[in-house]
Amino acid sequence: MRHSNTRLEHGPAGGPSVQAFAPGRVNLIGEHTDYNDGLCLPFAIERGVNVRAEPIRGGTIEAYALDLDERDRFQLGAEEPGEPGDWRCFVRGAAAELRRADIELGPCRLEIAGDVPRGSGLSSSAALSVSLCLALCAVAGAEPPERIALARLCARVENEWCGARTGLLDPLAALFGEAGQAVRIDMRGPRLQAVALDLGGHVLATLDSGAAHTLAGESGYNERREECAAACRELGIDSLRDATRTDGLPEPLGRRVRHVLSENERVDAAVAALAAGDLEALGRLLDASHRSLRDDYEVSVAEVERTVETCKRAGALGARIMGGGFGGSVLALFRPGAELPAGAVAVRPGPSARLAETI
Ligand code: GLA
């Protein structure tokens, strides 16, 4: 993450302006495992969020969300949380958490623009927090925290400032993605390992269900986290990674634990299927993941089920709900040359978050 400006612009305060980009992500498999110390297999995508920052005089941060045509302005050092789920929480949270990490920020103007649809399960929120952090550090001439620490900081922004108890999956994917590669993440550690995503001409595509999800506040997402914590208490363990049984647990806790344990196994089965070039097997794993998320974890909704069926009717080898659930996009795997259903967007692994050239 080197600052690679070839030509610098200067803000009203005389310092150079900077631009940071962070990608959204697709999670190939390994859903609702991150906050259970489990396994995931995401990749960064080419779409994401751009934040342009220029230094200004005074003591404030001014932010402008171009797509929404909305603004925010607050005093550096006196950040107040906004409405849960609102984009302003991310800006205030990023500034506050960076300062808490002893990074000295300066007053600046931020311009935010992105092409990851919000609420679509492609992690527009981690793309926003990661790009904000990189831009805020760079415009102040400060080194950002190293990438694992930065991922944790971004999760705190979302947990403590935006009301969503999300895990490390999304910021780690945004910070460690590589072109052509997925990354197997063992959240215990976390330990990361690049996995070549060689699809032999097969195509991964996302299709938006049209039902936008939210992870904040009284969401089903936060409720699932509570249920996992309750299951841990019943089993006398700290993390579902250490669960060895589902029997004897009251429902729905038994089903929730069964999903987490079987999904961890599917991640390594998917890594093996990729290594063997067995894309049919990968498709079956996506289907199995979907059934588990629908029946055991109960995070699907009617719109998502219709979208999965659309993909399967179009010949998908496998299709599943992706991300936090309760709406969002479906991920499907198609044979080489297949005609994608209307609205489906092919996705490929792209590079991680970075500072861009400002021209
Ligand atoms: C959302 C959260 C992640 C993860 C997924 C489900 O994307 O941000 O931390 O829990 O849901 O796998």
mmCIF file of C-alpha atoms and ligand atoms in Angstrom:
data_model
loop_
_atom_site.group_PDB
_atom_site.id
_atom_site.type_symbol
_atom_site.label_atom_id
_atom_site.label_comp_id
_atom_site.label_asym_id
_atom_site.label_seq_id
_atom_site.Cartn_x
_atom_site.Cartn_y
_atom_site.Cartn_z
ATOM 1 C CA MET A 1 0.000 0.000 0.000
ATOM 2 C CA ARG A 2 2.509 2.589 -1.159
ATOM 3 C CA HIS A 3 1.450 6.051 -2.050
ATOM 4 C CA SER A 4 1.945 6.102 -5.810
ATOM 5 C CA ASN A 5 0.784 9.551 -6.878
ATOM 6 C CA THR A 6 2.364 10.669 -10.105
ATOM 7 C CA ARG A 7 0.889 14.133 -9.998
ATOM 8 C CA LEU A 8 -0.456 15.739 -6.881
ATOM 9 C CA GLU A 9 -3.284 18.168 -6.526
ATOM 10 C CA HIS A 10 -3.279 20.636 -3.690
ATOM 11 C CA GLY A 11 -6.227 21.285 -1.403
ATOM 12 C CA PRO A 12 -7.127 24.689 0.045
ATOM 13 C CA ALA A 13 -4.801 23.964 2.959
ATOM 14 C CA GLY A 14 -1.880 23.536 0.590
ATOM 15 C CA GLY A 15 -1.300 19.793 1.126
ATOM 16 C CA PRO A 16 -1.742 17.152 -1.568
ATOM 17 C CA SER A 17 -5.080 15.485 -2.157
ATOM 18 C CA VAL A 18 -5.258 11.690 -2.278
ATOM 19 C CA GLN A 19 -7.593 9.011 -3.509
ATOM 20 C CA ALA A 20 -8.200 5.592 -1.983
ATOM 21 C CA PHE A 21 -10.115 2.649 -3.390
ATOM 22 C CA ALA A 22 -11.383 -0.441 -1.585
ATOM 23 C CA PRO A 23 -13.161 -3.310 -3.304
ATOM 24 C CA GLY A 24 -16.392 -5.088 -2.421
ATOM 25 C CA ARG A 25 -16.177 -8.859 -2.095
ATOM 26 C CA VAL A 26 -17.793 -12.075 -3.135
ATOM 27 C CA ASN A 27 -17.701 -14.893 -0.612
ATOM 28 C CA LEU A 28 -17.391 -18.091 -2.600
ATOM 29 C CA ILE A 29 -18.344 -20.191 0.418
ATOM 30 C CA GLY A 30 -18.076 -20.044 4.210
ATOM 31 C CA GLU A 31 -21.043 -17.964 5.317
ATOM 32 C CA HIS A 32 -21.825 -16.969 8.905
ATOM 33 C CA THR A 33 -18.646 -18.684 9.985
ATOM 34 C CA ASP A 34 -16.415 -15.618 10.457
ATOM 35 C CA TYR A 35 -17.832 -14.574 13.810
ATOM 36 C CA ASN A 36 -17.636 -18.215 14.923
ATOM 37 C CA ASP A 37 -13.835 -18.430 14.440
ATOM 38 C CA GLY A 38 -14.478 -20.529 11.325
ATOM 39 C CA LEU A 39 -13.399 -20.737 7.684
ATOM 40 C CA CYS A 40 -14.328 -18.544 4.691
ATOM 41 C CA LEU A 41 -13.247 -18.320 1.049
ATOM 42 C CA PRO A 42 -13.849 -14.795 -0.270
ATOM 43 C CA PHE A 43 -12.320 -12.789 -3.089
ATOM 44 C CA ALA A 44 -12.153 -9.050 -3.682
ATOM 45 C CA ILE A 45 -14.092 -7.880 -6.749
ATOM 46 C CA GLU A 46 -13.283 -5.146 -9.205
ATOM 47 C CA ARG A 47 -16.113 -2.864 -8.078
ATOM 48 C CA GLY A 48 -15.784 -0.879 -4.869
ATOM 49 C CA VAL A 49 -15.739 2.512 -3.162
ATOM 50 C CA ASN A 50 -13.498 5.484 -3.962
ATOM 51 C CA VAL A 51 -12.731 8.184 -1.416
ATOM 52 C CA ARG A 52 -11.008 11.354 -2.499
ATOM 53 C CA ALA A 53 -9.588 13.479 0.314
ATOM 54 C CA GLU A 54 -8.107 16.955 0.318
ATOM 55 C CA PRO A 55 -6.765 18.850 3.289
ATOM 56 C CA ILE A 56 -8.672 21.949 4.369
ATOM 57 C CA ARG A 57 -8.124 24.635 6.981
ATOM 58 C CA GLY A 58 -9.945 24.613 10.328
ATOM 59 C CA GLY A 59 -10.754 21.666 12.521
ATOM 60 C CA THR A 60 -13.509 19.777 10.736
ATOM 61 C CA ILE A 61 -14.054 16.826 8.464
ATOM 62 C CA GLU A 62 -16.518 17.517 5.659
ATOM 63 C CA ALA A 63 -17.859 14.525 3.762
ATOM 64 C CA TYR A 64 -19.904 14.393 0.588
ATOM 65 C CA ALA A 65 -21.550 11.161 -0.602
ATOM 66 C CA LEU A 66 -21.788 11.793 -4.335
ATOM 67 C CA ASP A 67 -24.231 8.978 -5.152
ATOM 68 C CA LEU A 68 -26.687 10.045 -2.464
ATOM 69 C CA ASP A 69 -26.044 13.780 -2.777
ATOM 70 C CA GLU A 70 -25.782 13.955 1.020
ATOM 71 C CA ARG A 71 -23.280 15.721 3.244
ATOM 72 C CA ASP A 72 -21.839 15.510 6.711
ATOM 73 C CA ARG A 73 -19.631 17.839 8.716
ATOM 74 C CA PHE A 74 -18.195 17.286 12.159
ATOM 75 C CA GLN A 75 -15.455 18.509 14.427
ATOM 76 C CA LEU A 76 -12.371 16.299 14.456
ATOM 77 C CA GLY A 77 -12.113 14.862 17.950
ATOM 78 C CA ALA A 78 -15.826 15.309 18.697
ATOM 79 C CA GLU A 79 -17.309 12.559 16.510
ATOM 80 C CA GLU A 80 -20.855 11.559 17.473
ATOM 81 C CA PRO A 81 -22.476 8.374 16.164
ATOM 82 C CA GLY A 82 -25.191 8.936 13.547
ATOM 83 C CA GLU A 83 -28.289 6.855 12.721
ATOM 84 C CA PRO A 84 -27.427 3.103 12.641
ATOM 85 C CA GLY A 85 -26.800 1.997 9.063
ATOM 86 C CA ASP A 86 -26.383 5.567 7.739
ATOM 87 C CA TRP A 87 -23.180 6.230 5.756
ATOM 88 C CA ARG A 88 -22.225 9.064 8.121
ATOM 89 C CA CYS A 89 -21.617 6.519 10.912
ATOM 90 C CA PHE A 90 -18.798 5.072 8.848
ATOM 91 C CA VAL A 91 -17.082 8.425 8.349
ATOM 92 C CA ARG A 92 -17.358 9.440 11.996
ATOM 93 C CA GLY A 93 -16.441 5.951 13.181
ATOM 94 C CA ALA A 94 -13.405 5.729 10.888
ATOM 95 C CA ALA A 95 -12.095 9.091 12.111
ATOM 96 C CA ALA A 96 -12.723 8.263 15.770
ATOM 97 C CA GLU A 97 -11.247 4.745 15.628
ATOM 98 C CA LEU A 98 -8.118 5.918 13.777
ATOM 99 C CA ARG A 99 -7.572 8.590 16.388
ATOM 100 C CA ARG A 100 -8.102 5.983 19.116
ATOM 101 C CA ALA A 101 -5.305 4.019 17.432
ATOM 102 C CA ASP A 102 -3.091 7.099 17.959
ATOM 103 C CA ILE A 103 -3.120 8.160 14.336
ATOM 104 C CA GLU A 104 -3.031 11.892 14.017
ATOM 105 C CA LEU A 105 -5.630 13.042 11.482
ATOM 106 C CA GLY A 106 -6.054 16.453 9.947
ATOM 107 C CA PRO A 107 -9.067 18.439 8.792
ATOM 108 C CA CYS A 108 -10.118 17.433 5.306
ATOM 109 C CA ARG A 109 -12.867 17.249 2.720
ATOM 110 C CA LEU A 110 -13.915 13.779 1.572
ATOM 111 C CA GLU A 111 -15.756 12.856 -1.598
ATOM 112 C CA ILE A 112 -17.200 9.345 -1.595
ATOM 113 C CA ALA A 113 -18.426 7.470 -4.662
ATOM 114 C CA GLY A 114 -18.936 3.780 -5.258
ATOM 115 C CA ASP A 115 -20.293 1.202 -7.653
ATOM 116 C CA VAL A 116 -21.141 -1.607 -5.226
ATOM 117 C CA PRO A 117 -24.910 -1.538 -4.697
ATOM 118 C CA ARG A 118 -25.758 -1.031 -0.999
ATOM 119 C CA GLY A 119 -27.559 -3.905 0.743
ATOM 120 C CA SER A 120 -26.690 -6.351 -2.032
ATOM 121 C CA GLY A 121 -24.456 -8.652 0.016
ATOM 122 C CA LEU A 122 -21.305 -7.514 -1.802
ATOM 123 C CA SER A 123 -19.960 -5.677 1.220
ATOM 124 C CA SER A 124 -20.285 -2.059 0.231
ATOM 125 C CA SER A 125 -19.876 -1.212 3.923
ATOM 126 C CA ALA A 126 -16.401 -2.718 4.383
ATOM 127 C CA ALA A 127 -15.367 -1.149 1.070
ATOM 128 C CA LEU A 128 -16.493 2.179 2.540
ATOM 129 C CA SER A 129 -14.742 1.834 5.889
ATOM 130 C CA VAL A 130 -11.479 0.543 4.392
ATOM 131 C CA SER A 131 -11.323 3.267 1.727
ATOM 132 C CA LEU A 132 -12.178 5.941 4.306
ATOM 133 C CA CYS A 133 -9.398 4.778 6.621
ATOM 134 C CA LEU A 134 -6.798 4.694 3.853
ATOM 135 C CA ALA A 135 -7.814 8.145 2.591
ATOM 136 C CA LEU A 136 -7.942 9.719 6.073
ATOM 137 C CA CYS A 137 -4.448 8.415 6.888
ATOM 138 C CA ALA A 138 -2.931 9.342 3.532
ATOM 139 C CA VAL A 139 -4.259 12.894 3.493
ATOM 140 C CA ALA A 140 -2.809 13.406 6.967
ATOM 141 C CA GLY A 141 0.522 11.949 5.825
ATOM 142 C CA ALA A 142 0.151 9.109 8.351
ATOM 143 C CA GLU A 143 0.886 5.385 7.891
ATOM 144 C CA PRO A 144 -2.275 3.303 8.264
ATOM 145 C CA PRO A 145 -2.224 0.419 10.767
ATOM 146 C CA GLU A 146 -0.903 -2.865 9.290
ATOM 147 C CA ARG A 147 -3.597 -4.719 7.378
ATOM 148 C CA ILE A 148 -4.867 -7.210 9.985
ATOM 149 C CA ALA A 149 -5.040 -4.424 12.566
ATOM 150 C CA LEU A 150 -6.764 -2.218 9.985
ATOM 151 C CA ALA A 151 -9.341 -4.966 9.280
ATOM 152 C CA ARG A 152 -10.051 -5.175 13.020
ATOM 153 C CA LEU A 153 -10.333 -1.401 13.241
ATOM 154 C CA CYS A 154 -12.826 -1.402 10.331
ATOM 155 C CA ALA A 155 -14.885 -4.094 12.067
ATOM 156 C CA ARG A 156 -14.979 -1.871 15.165
ATOM 157 C CA VAL A 157 -16.222 1.013 13.025
ATOM 158 C CA GLU A 158 -19.118 -1.138 11.880
ATOM 159 C CA ASN A 159 -19.768 -2.791 15.270
ATOM 160 C CA GLU A 160 -19.483 0.190 17.546
ATOM 161 C CA TRP A 161 -20.488 3.080 15.297
ATOM 162 C CA CYS A 162 -22.910 1.564 12.800
ATOM 163 C CA GLY A 163 -24.810 -0.976 14.919
ATOM 164 C CA ALA A 164 -23.944 -4.102 12.882
ATOM 165 C CA ARG A 165 -22.030 -6.852 14.704
ATOM 166 C CA THR A 166 -20.236 -7.949 11.555
ATOM 167 C CA GLY A 167 -17.043 -10.029 11.605
ATOM 168 C CA LEU A 168 -13.701 -9.778 9.837
ATOM 169 C CA LEU A 169 -14.680 -11.472 6.560
ATOM 170 C CA ASP A 170 -15.404 -8.329 4.566
ATOM 171 C CA PRO A 171 -12.527 -6.037 5.604
ATOM 172 C CA LEU A 172 -10.022 -8.916 5.312
ATOM 173 C CA ALA A 173 -11.287 -9.703 1.790
ATOM 174 C CA ALA A 174 -10.988 -6.018 0.815
ATOM 175 C CA LEU A 175 -7.453 -5.805 2.228
ATOM 176 C CA PHE A 176 -6.017 -9.153 1.103
ATOM 177 C CA GLY A 177 -7.709 -9.816 -2.256
ATOM 178 C CA GLU A 178 -5.512 -10.514 -5.280
ATOM 179 C CA ALA A 179 -6.309 -10.726 -8.989
ATOM 180 C CA GLY A 180 -7.002 -14.341 -9.939
ATOM 181 C CA GLN A 181 -7.075 -15.541 -6.314
ATOM 182 C CA ALA A 182 -9.547 -16.245 -3.582
ATOM 183 C CA VAL A 183 -8.306 -16.258 -0.005
ATOM 184 C CA ARG A 184 -8.974 -19.044 2.458
ATOM 185 C CA ILE A 185 -9.333 -17.391 5.827
ATOM 186 C CA ASP A 186 -9.142 -19.298 9.062
ATOM 187 C CA MET A 187 -10.573 -16.733 11.437
ATOM 188 C CA ARG A 188 -8.654 -18.362 14.237
ATOM 189 C CA GLY A 189 -5.511 -16.291 14.039
ATOM 190 C CA PRO A 190 -6.639 -15.091 11.518
ATOM 191 C CA ARG A 191 -4.569 -17.137 9.054
ATOM 192 C CA LEU A 192 -4.822 -16.331 5.365
ATOM 193 C CA GLN A 193 -3.831 -18.425 2.376
ATOM 194 C CA ALA A 194 -4.208 -17.520 -1.311
ATOM 195 C CA VAL A 195 -6.184 -20.066 -3.356
ATOM 196 C CA ALA A 196 -5.957 -19.885 -7.156
ATOM 197 C CA LEU A 197 -9.428 -19.367 -8.584
ATOM 198 C CA ASP A 198 -8.902 -21.252 -11.798
ATOM 199 C CA LEU A 199 -12.386 -21.844 -13.151
ATOM 200 C CA GLY A 200 -11.427 -23.328 -16.514
ATOM 201 C CA GLY A 201 -13.763 -20.952 -18.359
ATOM 202 C CA HIS A 202 -16.651 -21.387 -15.921
ATOM 203 C CA VAL A 203 -18.223 -18.134 -14.803
ATOM 204 C CA LEU A 204 -19.173 -16.938 -11.339
ATOM 205 C CA ALA A 205 -21.972 -14.378 -11.417
ATOM 206 C CA THR A 206 -24.083 -12.498 -8.911
ATOM 207 C CA LEU A 207 -27.770 -11.801 -9.366
ATOM 208 C CA ASP A 208 -29.449 -9.290 -7.073
ATOM 209 C CA SER A 209 -32.626 -10.648 -5.455
ATOM 210 C CA GLY A 210 -34.050 -7.123 -5.253
ATOM 211 C CA ALA A 211 -34.573 -7.463 -1.486
ATOM 212 C CA ALA A 212 -32.093 -5.100 0.184
ATOM 213 C CA HIS A 213 -30.825 -6.302 3.536
ATOM 214 C CA THR A 214 -29.593 -4.431 6.547
ATOM 215 C CA LEU A 215 -27.255 -5.864 9.136
ATOM 216 C CA ALA A 216 -27.702 -3.116 11.714
ATOM 217 C CA GLY A 217 -29.963 -2.756 14.751
ATOM 218 C CA GLU A 218 -32.709 -5.358 15.304
ATOM 219 C CA SER A 219 -31.649 -7.300 12.224
ATOM 220 C CA GLY A 220 -31.852 -11.044 11.702
ATOM 221 C CA TYR A 221 -28.057 -10.881 11.362
ATOM 222 C CA ASN A 222 -27.556 -9.591 14.902
ATOM 223 C CA GLU A 223 -30.134 -12.150 16.107
ATOM 224 C CA ARG A 224 -28.101 -15.006 14.571
ATOM 225 C CA ARG A 225 -25.025 -13.735 16.402
ATOM 226 C CA GLU A 226 -26.992 -13.852 19.664
ATOM 227 C CA GLU A 227 -28.085 -17.414 18.909
ATOM 228 C CA CYS A 228 -24.499 -18.518 18.306
ATOM 229 C CA ALA A 229 -23.457 -16.953 21.610
ATOM 230 C CA ALA A 230 -26.375 -18.747 23.327
ATOM 231 C CA ALA A 231 -25.297 -22.069 21.754
ATOM 232 C CA CYS A 232 -21.760 -21.520 23.084
ATOM 233 C CA ARG A 233 -23.152 -20.959 26.570
ATOM 234 C CA GLU A 234 -25.192 -24.191 26.319
ATOM 235 C CA LEU A 235 -22.120 -26.120 25.149
ATOM 236 C CA GLY A 236 -19.774 -24.503 27.661
ATOM 237 C CA ILE A 237 -17.352 -23.280 24.989
ATOM 238 C CA ASP A 238 -16.115 -19.839 23.905
ATOM 239 C CA SER A 239 -16.483 -20.333 20.173
ATOM 240 C CA LEU A 240 -18.517 -22.575 17.868
ATOM 241 C CA ARG A 241 -15.226 -23.552 16.224
ATOM 242 C CA ASP A 242 -14.823 -25.847 19.231
ATOM 243 C CA ALA A 243 -18.324 -27.362 18.990
ATOM 244 C CA THR A 244 -18.302 -31.116 18.498
ATOM 245 C CA ARG A 245 -22.015 -31.890 18.726
ATOM 246 C CA THR A 246 -25.443 -30.474 17.965
ATOM 247 C CA ASP A 247 -27.523 -33.055 19.817
ATOM 248 C CA GLY A 248 -29.108 -32.043 23.077
ATOM 249 C CA LEU A 249 -29.212 -28.378 22.070
ATOM 250 C CA PRO A 250 -32.622 -26.683 22.110
ATOM 251 C CA GLU A 251 -33.882 -25.652 18.664
ATOM 252 C CA PRO A 252 -33.193 -23.528 16.758
ATOM 253 C CA LEU A 253 -29.704 -23.550 18.327
ATOM 254 C CA GLY A 254 -28.939 -27.103 17.197
ATOM 255 C CA ARG A 255 -29.683 -26.199 13.568
ATOM 256 C CA ARG A 256 -27.581 -23.054 13.788
ATOM 257 C CA VAL A 257 -24.574 -25.002 15.067
ATOM 258 C CA ARG A 258 -25.089 -27.702 12.409
ATOM 259 C CA HIS A 259 -24.852 -25.004 9.727
ATOM 260 C CA VAL A 260 -21.634 -23.560 11.137
ATOM 261 C CA LEU A 261 -19.925 -26.966 11.443
ATOM 262 C CA SER A 262 -21.013 -28.205 8.005
ATOM 263 C CA GLU A 263 -20.147 -24.878 6.348
ATOM 264 C CA ASN A 264 -16.581 -25.021 7.717
ATOM 265 C CA GLU A 265 -16.245 -28.462 6.123
ATOM 266 C CA ARG A 266 -17.616 -27.168 2.832
ATOM 267 C CA VAL A 267 -14.935 -24.462 2.702
ATOM 268 C CA ASP A 268 -12.150 -27.027 2.686
ATOM 269 C CA ALA A 269 -14.105 -29.247 0.299
ATOM 270 C CA ALA A 270 -14.348 -26.232 -2.044
ATOM 271 C CA VAL A 271 -10.597 -25.575 -1.777
ATOM 272 C CA ALA A 272 -10.023 -29.254 -2.707
ATOM 273 C CA ALA A 273 -12.524 -29.091 -5.605
ATOM 274 C CA LEU A 274 -10.724 -26.014 -6.984
ATOM 275 C CA ALA A 275 -7.332 -27.705 -6.679
ATOM 276 C CA ALA A 276 -8.709 -30.725 -8.563
ATOM 277 C CA GLY A 277 -10.403 -28.524 -11.201
ATOM 278 C CA ASP A 278 -13.700 -30.240 -10.307
ATOM 279 C CA LEU A 279 -16.173 -27.425 -10.969
ATOM 280 C CA GLU A 280 -19.193 -29.755 -10.850
ATOM 281 C CA ALA A 281 -18.243 -30.567 -7.251
ATOM 282 C CA LEU A 282 -17.847 -26.869 -6.495
ATOM 283 C CA GLY A 283 -21.373 -26.300 -7.846
ATOM 284 C CA ARG A 284 -22.772 -29.043 -5.592
ATOM 285 C CA LEU A 285 -21.071 -27.416 -2.600
ATOM 286 C CA LEU A 286 -22.696 -24.058 -3.414
ATOM 287 C CA ASP A 287 -26.092 -25.796 -3.509
ATOM 288 C CA ALA A 288 -25.415 -27.574 -0.222
ATOM 289 C CA SER A 289 -24.347 -24.282 1.367
ATOM 290 C CA HIS A 290 -27.576 -22.691 0.198
ATOM 291 C CA ARG A 291 -29.736 -25.488 1.622
ATOM 292 C CA SER A 292 -27.930 -25.189 4.941
ATOM 293 C CA LEU A 293 -28.311 -21.395 5.028
ATOM 294 C CA ARG A 294 -32.004 -21.722 4.100
ATOM 295 C CA ASP A 295 -33.027 -24.622 6.335
ATOM 296 C CA ASP A 296 -30.591 -24.669 9.259
ATOM 297 C CA TYR A 297 -29.478 -21.050 9.527
ATOM 298 C CA GLU A 298 -32.774 -19.649 8.180
ATOM 299 C CA VAL A 299 -31.403 -16.524 6.548
ATOM 300 C CA SER A 300 -33.141 -16.818 3.170
ATOM 301 C CA VAL A 301 -36.254 -14.963 2.022
ATOM 302 C CA ALA A 302 -38.762 -15.546 -0.825
ATOM 303 C CA GLU A 303 -37.026 -13.143 -3.250
ATOM 304 C CA VAL A 304 -33.723 -14.948 -2.743
ATOM 305 C CA GLU A 305 -35.351 -18.356 -3.298
ATOM 306 C CA ARG A 306 -36.843 -17.108 -6.590
ATOM 307 C CA THR A 307 -33.430 -15.770 -7.623
ATOM 308 C CA VAL A 308 -31.722 -19.089 -6.831
ATOM 309 C CA GLU A 309 -34.370 -20.874 -8.952
ATOM 310 C CA THR A 310 -33.795 -18.426 -11.821
ATOM 311 C CA CYS A 311 -30.084 -19.278 -11.759
ATOM 312 C CA LYS A 312 -30.720 -23.013 -11.593
ATOM 313 C CA ARG A 313 -33.204 -22.833 -14.487
ATOM 314 C CA ALA A 314 -30.512 -21.006 -16.482
ATOM 315 C CA GLY A 315 -28.282 -24.061 -15.956
ATOM 316 C CA ALA A 316 -26.210 -22.979 -12.939
ATOM 317 C CA LEU A 317 -24.052 -25.778 -11.514
ATOM 318 C CA GLY A 318 -24.732 -24.300 -8.104
ATOM 319 C CA ALA A 319 -26.324 -21.182 -6.614
ATOM 320 C CA ARG A 320 -26.536 -19.791 -3.122
ATOM 321 C CA ILE A 321 -27.470 -16.798 -1.019
ATOM 322 C CA MET A 322 -24.404 -14.725 -0.216
ATOM 323 C CA GLY A 323 -23.356 -12.404 2.621
ATOM 324 C CA GLY A 324 -25.355 -11.553 5.718
ATOM 325 C CA GLY A 325 -28.635 -12.924 4.318
ATOM 326 C CA PHE A 326 -32.283 -11.803 4.533
ATOM 327 C CA GLY A 327 -31.982 -10.412 0.992
ATOM 328 C CA GLY A 328 -29.039 -9.324 -1.126
ATOM 329 C CA SER A 329 -27.427 -11.154 -4.021
ATOM 330 C CA VAL A 330 -27.222 -14.762 -5.088
ATOM 331 C CA LEU A 331 -23.902 -16.210 -6.267
ATOM 332 C CA ALA A 332 -24.067 -18.793 -9.060
ATOM 333 C CA LEU A 333 -21.563 -20.865 -11.023
ATOM 334 C CA PHE A 334 -22.204 -21.329 -14.764
ATOM 335 C CA ARG A 335 -20.608 -23.608 -17.362
ATOM 336 C CA PRO A 336 -18.303 -22.051 -19.971
ATOM 337 C CA GLY A 337 -20.282 -20.180 -22.612
ATOM 338 C CA ALA A 338 -23.582 -20.365 -20.674
ATOM 339 C CA GLU A 339 -26.046 -17.569 -21.229
ATOM 340 C CA LEU A 340 -26.386 -15.737 -17.902
ATOM 341 C CA PRO A 341 -29.890 -14.886 -16.654
ATOM 342 C CA ALA A 342 -31.010 -11.266 -17.214
ATOM 343 C CA GLY A 343 -29.410 -8.942 -14.678
ATOM 344 C CA ALA A 344 -26.622 -11.352 -13.647
ATOM 345 C CA VAL A 345 -23.155 -9.802 -13.430
ATOM 346 C CA ALA A 346 -20.002 -11.898 -13.926
ATOM 347 C CA VAL A 347 -17.524 -11.433 -11.066
ATOM 348 C CA ARG A 348 -13.762 -11.962 -11.071
ATOM 349 C CA PRO A 349 -11.182 -11.641 -8.327
ATOM 350 C CA GLY A 350 -9.497 -8.251 -8.376
ATOM 351 C CA PRO A 351 -6.736 -6.594 -6.350
ATOM 352 C CA SER A 352 -7.002 -5.347 -2.796
ATOM 353 C CA ALA A 353 -7.572 -1.867 -1.402
ATOM 354 C CA ARG A 354 -5.030 0.738 -2.491
ATOM 355 C CA LEU A 355 -4.178 4.374 -2.830
ATOM 356 C CA ALA A 356 -4.730 5.509 -6.383
ATOM 357 C CA GLU A 357 -3.038 8.049 -8.545
ATOM 358 C CA THR A 358 -4.661 11.467 -8.347
ATOM 359 C CA ILE A 359 -4.693 13.107 -11.731
HETATM 360 C C1 GLA B 1 -21.852 -10.058 6.409
HETATM 361 C C2 GLA B 1 -20.865 -9.690 7.507
HETATM 362 C C3 GLA B 1 -19.707 -10.688 7.554
HETATM 363 C C4 GLA B 1 -20.191 -12.133 7.579
HETATM 364 C C5 GLA B 1 -21.245 -12.361 6.506
HETATM 365 C C6 GLA B 1 -21.873 -13.735 6.602
HETATM 366 O O1 GLA B 1 -21.269 -9.886 5.153
HETATM 367 O O2 GLA B 1 -20.354 -8.408 7.270
HETATM 368 O O3 GLA B 1 -18.894 -10.396 8.663
HETATM 369 O O4 GLA B 1 -20.647 -12.488 8.837
HETATM 370 O O5 GLA B 1 -22.286 -11.398 6.572
HETATM 371 O O6 GLA B 1 -20.946 -14.704 6.246
#
